[in-house]
Structures are given as C-alpha cells and as structure tokens.
CSV table of C-alpha atoms in Angstrom, one decimal:
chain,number,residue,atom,x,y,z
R,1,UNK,CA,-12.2,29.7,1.3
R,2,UNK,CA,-10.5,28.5,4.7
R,3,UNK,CA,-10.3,25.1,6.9
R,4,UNK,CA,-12.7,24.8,9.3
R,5,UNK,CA,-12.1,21.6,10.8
R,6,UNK,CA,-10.0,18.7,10.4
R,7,UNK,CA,-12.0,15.0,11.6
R,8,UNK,CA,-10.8,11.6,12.0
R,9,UNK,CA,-12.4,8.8,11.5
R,10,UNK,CA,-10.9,5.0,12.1
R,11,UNK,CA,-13.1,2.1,10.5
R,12,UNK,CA,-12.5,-1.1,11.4
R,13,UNK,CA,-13.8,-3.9,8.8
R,14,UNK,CA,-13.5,-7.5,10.3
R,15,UNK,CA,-12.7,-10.2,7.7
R,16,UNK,CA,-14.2,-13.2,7.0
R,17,UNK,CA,-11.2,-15.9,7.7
R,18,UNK,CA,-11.4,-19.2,5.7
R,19,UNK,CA,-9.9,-22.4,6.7
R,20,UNK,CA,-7.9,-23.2,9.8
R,21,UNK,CA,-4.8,-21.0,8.6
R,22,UNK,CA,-5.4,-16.9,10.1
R,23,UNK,CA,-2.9,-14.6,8.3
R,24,UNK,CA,-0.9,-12.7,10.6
R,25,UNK,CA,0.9,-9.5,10.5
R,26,UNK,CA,3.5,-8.5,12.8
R,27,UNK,CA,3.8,-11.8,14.6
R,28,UNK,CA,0.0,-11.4,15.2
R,29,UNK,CA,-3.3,-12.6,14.0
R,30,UNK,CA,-4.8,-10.0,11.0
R,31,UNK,CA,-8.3,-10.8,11.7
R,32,UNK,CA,-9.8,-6.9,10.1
R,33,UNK,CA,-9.0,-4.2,8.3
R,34,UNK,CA,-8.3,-0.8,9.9
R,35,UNK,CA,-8.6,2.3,7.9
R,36,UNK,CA,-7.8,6.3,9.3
R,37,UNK,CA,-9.8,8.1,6.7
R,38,UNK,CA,-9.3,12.4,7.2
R,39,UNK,CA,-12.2,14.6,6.6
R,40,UNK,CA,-11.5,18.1,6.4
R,41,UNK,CA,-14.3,20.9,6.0
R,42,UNK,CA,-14.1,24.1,4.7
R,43,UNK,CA,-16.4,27.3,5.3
R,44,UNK,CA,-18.0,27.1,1.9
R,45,UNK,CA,-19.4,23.9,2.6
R,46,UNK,CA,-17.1,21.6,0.4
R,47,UNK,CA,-15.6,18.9,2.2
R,48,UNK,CA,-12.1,16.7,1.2
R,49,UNK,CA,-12.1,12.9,2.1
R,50,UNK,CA,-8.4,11.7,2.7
R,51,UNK,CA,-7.0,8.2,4.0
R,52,UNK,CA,-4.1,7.7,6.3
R,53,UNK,CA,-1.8,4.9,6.7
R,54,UNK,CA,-3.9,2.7,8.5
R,55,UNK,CA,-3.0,-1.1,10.0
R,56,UNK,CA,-1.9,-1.2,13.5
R,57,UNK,CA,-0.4,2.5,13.6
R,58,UNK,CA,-3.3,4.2,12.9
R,59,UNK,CA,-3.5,5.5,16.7
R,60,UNK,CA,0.1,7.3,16.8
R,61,UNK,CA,-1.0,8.9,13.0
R,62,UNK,CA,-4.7,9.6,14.6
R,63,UNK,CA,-2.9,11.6,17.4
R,64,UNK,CA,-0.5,12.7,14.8
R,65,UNK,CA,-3.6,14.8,13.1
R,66,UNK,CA,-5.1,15.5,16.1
R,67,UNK,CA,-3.2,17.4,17.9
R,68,UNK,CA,-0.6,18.8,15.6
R,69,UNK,CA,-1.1,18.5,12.1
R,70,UNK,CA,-4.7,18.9,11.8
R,71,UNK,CA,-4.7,22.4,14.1
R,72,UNK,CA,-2.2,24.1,11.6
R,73,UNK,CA,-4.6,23.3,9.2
R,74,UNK,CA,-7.6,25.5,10.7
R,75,UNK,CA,-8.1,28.9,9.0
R,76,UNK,CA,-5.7,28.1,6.2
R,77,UNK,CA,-6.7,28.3,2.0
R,78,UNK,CA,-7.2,24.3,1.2
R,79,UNK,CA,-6.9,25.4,-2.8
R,80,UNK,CA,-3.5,26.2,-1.9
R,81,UNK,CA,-2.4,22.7,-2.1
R,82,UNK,CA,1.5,23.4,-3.0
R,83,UNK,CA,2.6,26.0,-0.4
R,84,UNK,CA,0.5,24.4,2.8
R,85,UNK,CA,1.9,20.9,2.3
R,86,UNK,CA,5.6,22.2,1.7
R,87,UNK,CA,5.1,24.2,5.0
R,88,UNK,CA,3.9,21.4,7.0
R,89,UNK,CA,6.4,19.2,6.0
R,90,UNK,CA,8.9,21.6,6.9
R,91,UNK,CA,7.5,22.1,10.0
R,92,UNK,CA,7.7,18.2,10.9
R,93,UNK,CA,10.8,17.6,9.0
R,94,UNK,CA,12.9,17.0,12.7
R,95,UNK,CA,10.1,13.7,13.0
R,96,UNK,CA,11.9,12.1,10.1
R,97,UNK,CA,10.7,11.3,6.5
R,98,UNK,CA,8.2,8.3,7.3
R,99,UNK,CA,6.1,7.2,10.0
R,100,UNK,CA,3.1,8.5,11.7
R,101,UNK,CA,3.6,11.9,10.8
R,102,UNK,CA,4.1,11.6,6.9
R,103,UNK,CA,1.0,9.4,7.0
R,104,UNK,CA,-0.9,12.1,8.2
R,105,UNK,CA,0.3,14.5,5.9
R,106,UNK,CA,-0.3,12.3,3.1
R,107,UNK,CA,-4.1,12.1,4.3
R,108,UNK,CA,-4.5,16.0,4.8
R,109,UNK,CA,-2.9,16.6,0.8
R,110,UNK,CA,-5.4,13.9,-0.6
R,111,UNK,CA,-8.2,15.6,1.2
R,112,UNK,CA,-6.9,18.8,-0.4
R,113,UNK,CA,-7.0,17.4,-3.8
R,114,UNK,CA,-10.5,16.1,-3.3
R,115,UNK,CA,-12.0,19.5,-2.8
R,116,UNK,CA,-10.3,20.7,-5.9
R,117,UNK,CA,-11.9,17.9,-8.1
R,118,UNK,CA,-15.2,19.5,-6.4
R,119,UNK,CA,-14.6,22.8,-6.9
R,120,UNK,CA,-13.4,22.0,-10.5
R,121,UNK,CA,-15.8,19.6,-11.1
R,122,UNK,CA,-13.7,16.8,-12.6
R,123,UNK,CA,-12.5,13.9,-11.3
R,124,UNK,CA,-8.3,14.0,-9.8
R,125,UNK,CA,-6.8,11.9,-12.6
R,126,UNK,CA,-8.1,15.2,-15.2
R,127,UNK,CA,-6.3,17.8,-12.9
R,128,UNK,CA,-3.4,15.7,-12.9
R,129,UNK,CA,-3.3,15.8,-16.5
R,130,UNK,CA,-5.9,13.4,-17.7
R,131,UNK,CA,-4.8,9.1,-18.5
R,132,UNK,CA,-4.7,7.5,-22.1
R,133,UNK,CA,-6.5,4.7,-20.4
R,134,UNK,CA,-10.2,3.6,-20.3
R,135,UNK,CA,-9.6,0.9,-17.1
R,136,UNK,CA,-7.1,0.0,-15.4
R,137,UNK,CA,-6.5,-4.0,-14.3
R,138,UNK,CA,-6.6,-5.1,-10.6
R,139,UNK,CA,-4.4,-7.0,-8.7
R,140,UNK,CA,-5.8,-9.4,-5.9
R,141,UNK,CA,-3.3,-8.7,-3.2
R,142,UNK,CA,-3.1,-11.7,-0.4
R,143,UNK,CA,-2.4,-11.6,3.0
R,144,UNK,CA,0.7,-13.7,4.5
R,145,UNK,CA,-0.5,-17.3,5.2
R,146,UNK,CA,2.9,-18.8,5.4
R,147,UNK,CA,1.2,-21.9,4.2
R,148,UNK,CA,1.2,-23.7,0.8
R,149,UNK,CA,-2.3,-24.7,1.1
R,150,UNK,CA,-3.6,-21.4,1.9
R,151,UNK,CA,-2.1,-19.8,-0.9
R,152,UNK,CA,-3.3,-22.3,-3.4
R,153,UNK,CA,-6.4,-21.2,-2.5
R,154,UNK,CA,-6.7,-17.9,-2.2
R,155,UNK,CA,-5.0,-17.7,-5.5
R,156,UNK,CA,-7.5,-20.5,-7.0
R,157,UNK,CA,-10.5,-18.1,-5.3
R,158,UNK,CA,-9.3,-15.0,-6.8
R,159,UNK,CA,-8.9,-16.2,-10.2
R,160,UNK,CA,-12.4,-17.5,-10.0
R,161,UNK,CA,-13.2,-13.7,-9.7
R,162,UNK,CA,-11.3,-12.9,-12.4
R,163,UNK,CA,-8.5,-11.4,-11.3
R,164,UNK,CA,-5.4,-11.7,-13.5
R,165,UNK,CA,-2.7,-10.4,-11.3
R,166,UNK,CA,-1.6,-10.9,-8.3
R,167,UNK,CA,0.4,-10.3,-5.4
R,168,UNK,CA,1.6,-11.8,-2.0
R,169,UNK,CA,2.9,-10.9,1.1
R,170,UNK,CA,4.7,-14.0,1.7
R,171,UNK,CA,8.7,-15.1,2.7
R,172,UNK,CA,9.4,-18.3,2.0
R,173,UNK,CA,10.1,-20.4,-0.7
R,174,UNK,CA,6.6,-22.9,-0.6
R,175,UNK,CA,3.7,-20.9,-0.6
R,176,UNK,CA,5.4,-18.5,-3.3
R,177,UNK,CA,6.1,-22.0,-5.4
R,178,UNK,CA,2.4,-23.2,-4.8
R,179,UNK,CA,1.0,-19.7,-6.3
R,180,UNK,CA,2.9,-20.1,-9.2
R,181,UNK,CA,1.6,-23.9,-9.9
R,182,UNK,CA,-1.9,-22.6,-9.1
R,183,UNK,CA,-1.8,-19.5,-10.9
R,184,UNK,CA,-0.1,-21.1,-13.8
R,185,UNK,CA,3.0,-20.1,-16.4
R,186,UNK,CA,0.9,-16.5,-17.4
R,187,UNK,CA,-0.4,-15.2,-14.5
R,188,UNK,CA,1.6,-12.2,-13.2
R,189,UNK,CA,2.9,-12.8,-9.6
R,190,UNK,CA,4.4,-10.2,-7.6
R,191,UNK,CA,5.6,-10.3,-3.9
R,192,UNK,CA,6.1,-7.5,-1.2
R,193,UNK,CA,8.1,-9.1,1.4
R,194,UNK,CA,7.3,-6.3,4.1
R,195,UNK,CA,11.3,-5.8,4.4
R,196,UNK,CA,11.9,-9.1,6.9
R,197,UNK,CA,15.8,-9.5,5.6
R,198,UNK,CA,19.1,-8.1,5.6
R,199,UNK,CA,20.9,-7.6,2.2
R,200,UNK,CA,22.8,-10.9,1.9
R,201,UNK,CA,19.0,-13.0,2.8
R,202,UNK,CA,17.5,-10.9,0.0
R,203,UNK,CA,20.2,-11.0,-2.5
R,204,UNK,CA,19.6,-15.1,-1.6
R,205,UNK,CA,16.5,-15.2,-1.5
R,206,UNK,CA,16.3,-14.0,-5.2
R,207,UNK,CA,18.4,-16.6,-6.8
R,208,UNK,CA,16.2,-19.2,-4.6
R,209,UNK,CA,12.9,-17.3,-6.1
R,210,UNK,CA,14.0,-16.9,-9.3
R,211,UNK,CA,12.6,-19.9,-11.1
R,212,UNK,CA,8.9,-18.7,-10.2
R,213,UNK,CA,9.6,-15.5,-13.1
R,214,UNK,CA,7.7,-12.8,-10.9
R,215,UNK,CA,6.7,-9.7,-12.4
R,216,UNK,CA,7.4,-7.6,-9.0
R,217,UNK,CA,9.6,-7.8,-5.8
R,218,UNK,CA,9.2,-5.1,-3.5
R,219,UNK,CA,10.1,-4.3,-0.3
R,220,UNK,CA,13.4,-6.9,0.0
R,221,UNK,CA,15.3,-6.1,3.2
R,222,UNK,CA,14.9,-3.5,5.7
R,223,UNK,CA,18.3,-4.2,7.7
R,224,UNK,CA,19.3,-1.3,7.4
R,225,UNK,CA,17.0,0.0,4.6
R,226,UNK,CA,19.3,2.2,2.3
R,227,UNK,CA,20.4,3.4,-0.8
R,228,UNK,CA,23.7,1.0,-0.8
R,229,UNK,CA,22.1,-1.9,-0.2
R,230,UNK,CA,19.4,-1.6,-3.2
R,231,UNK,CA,23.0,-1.2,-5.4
R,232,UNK,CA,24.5,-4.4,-3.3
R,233,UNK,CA,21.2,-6.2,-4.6
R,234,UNK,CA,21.6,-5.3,-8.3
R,235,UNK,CA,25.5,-5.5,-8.2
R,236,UNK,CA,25.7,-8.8,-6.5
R,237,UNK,CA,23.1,-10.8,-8.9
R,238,UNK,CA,19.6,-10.2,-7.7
R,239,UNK,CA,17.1,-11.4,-10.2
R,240,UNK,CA,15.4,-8.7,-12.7
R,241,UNK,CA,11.4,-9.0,-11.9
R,242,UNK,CA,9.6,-10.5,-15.3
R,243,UNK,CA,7.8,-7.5,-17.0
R,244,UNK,CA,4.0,-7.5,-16.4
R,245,UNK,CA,1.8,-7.6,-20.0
R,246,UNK,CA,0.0,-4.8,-17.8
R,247,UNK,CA,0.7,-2.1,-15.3
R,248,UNK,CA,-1.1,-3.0,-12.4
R,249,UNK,CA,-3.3,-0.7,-10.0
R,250,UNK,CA,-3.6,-0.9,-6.2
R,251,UNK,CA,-6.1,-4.1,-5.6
R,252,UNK,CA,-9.5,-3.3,-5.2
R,253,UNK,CA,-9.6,-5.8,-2.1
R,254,UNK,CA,-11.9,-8.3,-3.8
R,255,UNK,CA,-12.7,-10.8,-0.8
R,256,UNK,CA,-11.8,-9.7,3.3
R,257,UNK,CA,-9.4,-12.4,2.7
R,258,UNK,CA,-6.9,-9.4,0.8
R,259,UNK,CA,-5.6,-6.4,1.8
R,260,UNK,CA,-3.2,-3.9,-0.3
C-alpha cells in the first residue's frame, strides 16, 4: 500500500453570536470557526481523515502540507506510522518544535492512524489498547467574553444542555467569579488563559483566583514559556487546581458560541 495524495481542506463554520458582547481572539472579533482537516489517499482505495491546527494559522500550516510535508508523503507505506513520522520530524526539526509545521505533522499521523482503524476494522482507542470506559463526560469550553454578563450566560446556556464541566478562556478576575456563582459550588471550572502573562502576573493571578476552587489552569504565562518558570509557579505559591470528580474530554462544541 502507498500514498497517493495528500488534500487539504479548510472549513469555515460561522457562529451564531448572542447578545451585544462578540468574543475575540487575538485582539480580534471570533465570529467562526476555521478547521484544516488533511485527507490523504492511498492506492488501495482507503482514505485517512486528519485535522490540523486550525484558527487563524491555518494558511501558513495549509502551505506547510502543501508544499513540503504533504509531497514527502507521496509513494510512501501509510501503515508504517512509526518510522514515517520520526523521519518527517527529523527532517523539519531546524523549523522548531511547534508552530505550523508540527500542526501539520500532527494532521498527516492522525490520518495515518485512521487508515489503520480501517484496515483493522476497529475503532483507534482498540489499537491503542482499548479504554475501561463506556463514555466519557464533556466539557462546554467558552470563548473569551471578557464580560461578567456574558459569561453568566453562556455558563447558565450550557448547563441547560447538560453539561457538567466547564472551561473558559478568560483573564480576569470578574467573568471567572460570575462563572463560578452561575455554575455553583460543584460544577468543575477550569480556565486556559492562552498564555497572556509573565511568571510574576501568573504566580498573582493564582492567589487572586484561588477562592473560585477550579479544577484546571492551563496555559499561565508565555513570557518566556519555559521549564523554570513552571518550577517559579509551583515554588513561589501558585494554587493546586481542585481535582475534577471526572476526567474531562475535549468539548464536543455544544452551541457555535464554544470552541475547544
């Protein structure tokens, strides 16, 4: 079996904003959702679906697969998952360890793994050694509205779907204060701040957030993003998330108003 082609695809899924507030992302207004999903097509007819890092970078990974990563892919045995990912990561490693380029790898070994659930016939979680669980719970993950009011009811909306986690994107103190007096005392909260602060904001930031007992914090500063700054947070007093009653999944994006 050999690649035969490697296709991208971008779809763009406008959302449906409520109330006067529009989240924002970058500085700018999030009014859709833009997904780089990877197709890549072998000569005995089985096909592997794949999704890239999508948002607003999803041109530079697009050209990313395009002209580089997908080519190396042509004529090449997709069941050998192991040795053509190692070599293409070799081959990029001078691009650096995140960005465009990793994106697109990530999307070409997902694809791979696709075709061998096909060609197996089983779905990926039973090649990858099968799960204890029956279901898994969701999380409703919010965009950033910077506003208490928004928040309130976005929270209000997706416990009236019946989620019973959930998780924001926001980075200050008010709208994270009026989730948890919307959500209540038992609703797991978690928040990914996107990285906005150095190492002392975040390290202040958790004392200031530690009264709302959330179950996650990820992504805390990104000024510069290292290894000795996670050890300044946890040496210098940062906050110990709240343990969830439940491992949560990636959200299954119940509303266009929430994104991953």
């Amino acid at each position: 079996m050999k690649i035969t082609k490697v296709e991208t695809i971008v779809v763009n899924m406008p959302m449906v904003i409520e109330g006067a507030v529009v989240p924002k992302q970058g500085g700018r207004p999030r009014t859709s959702m833009d997904t780089l999903l990877v197709r890549v097509d072998t000569d005995e007819g089985v096909s592997g679906w794949g999704e890239a890092f999508g948002h607003r970078i999803f041109p530079a990974t697009r050209a990313a697969l395009d002209t580089l990563i997908g080519p190396l892919c042509i004529g090449r045995d997709p069941t050998a998952i192991g040795p053509l990912v190692d070599e293409l990561q070799r081959g990029f490693a001078g691009v650096g360890r995140n960005g465009p380029a990793m994106y697109a790898l990530s999307a070409i070994d997902i694809a791979l793994w696709d075709i061998a659930g096909k060609l197996a016939g089983l779905p990926l979680y039973r090649l990858l050694g099968g799960s204890p669980r029956k279901a898994l719970p969701a999380y409703a993950s919010l965009l950033r509205y910077g506003e208490p009011g928004a928040v309130t009811h976005h929270v209000e909306k997706a416990l009236k779907r019946g989620y019973r986690h959930i998780k924001l994107h926001e980075i200050t103190v008010p709208p994270i204060n009026a989730a948890r007096d919307a959500a209540g005392p038992d609703i797991p909260i978690m928040v990914d701040c996107n990285c906005p602060w150095t190492v002392a904001e975040a390290i202040d930031m958790a004392h200031r957030l530690e009264p709302f007992s959330l179950s996650g914090w990820k992504n805390r500063y990104g000024r510069p993003r290292t290894m000795r700054g996670s050890r300044a947070c946890r040496s210098r007093g940062e906050f110990r998330p709240r343990p969830a009653r439940t491992r949560c999944c990636p959200s299954s994006k119940a509303s266009s108003g929430q994104v991953r």
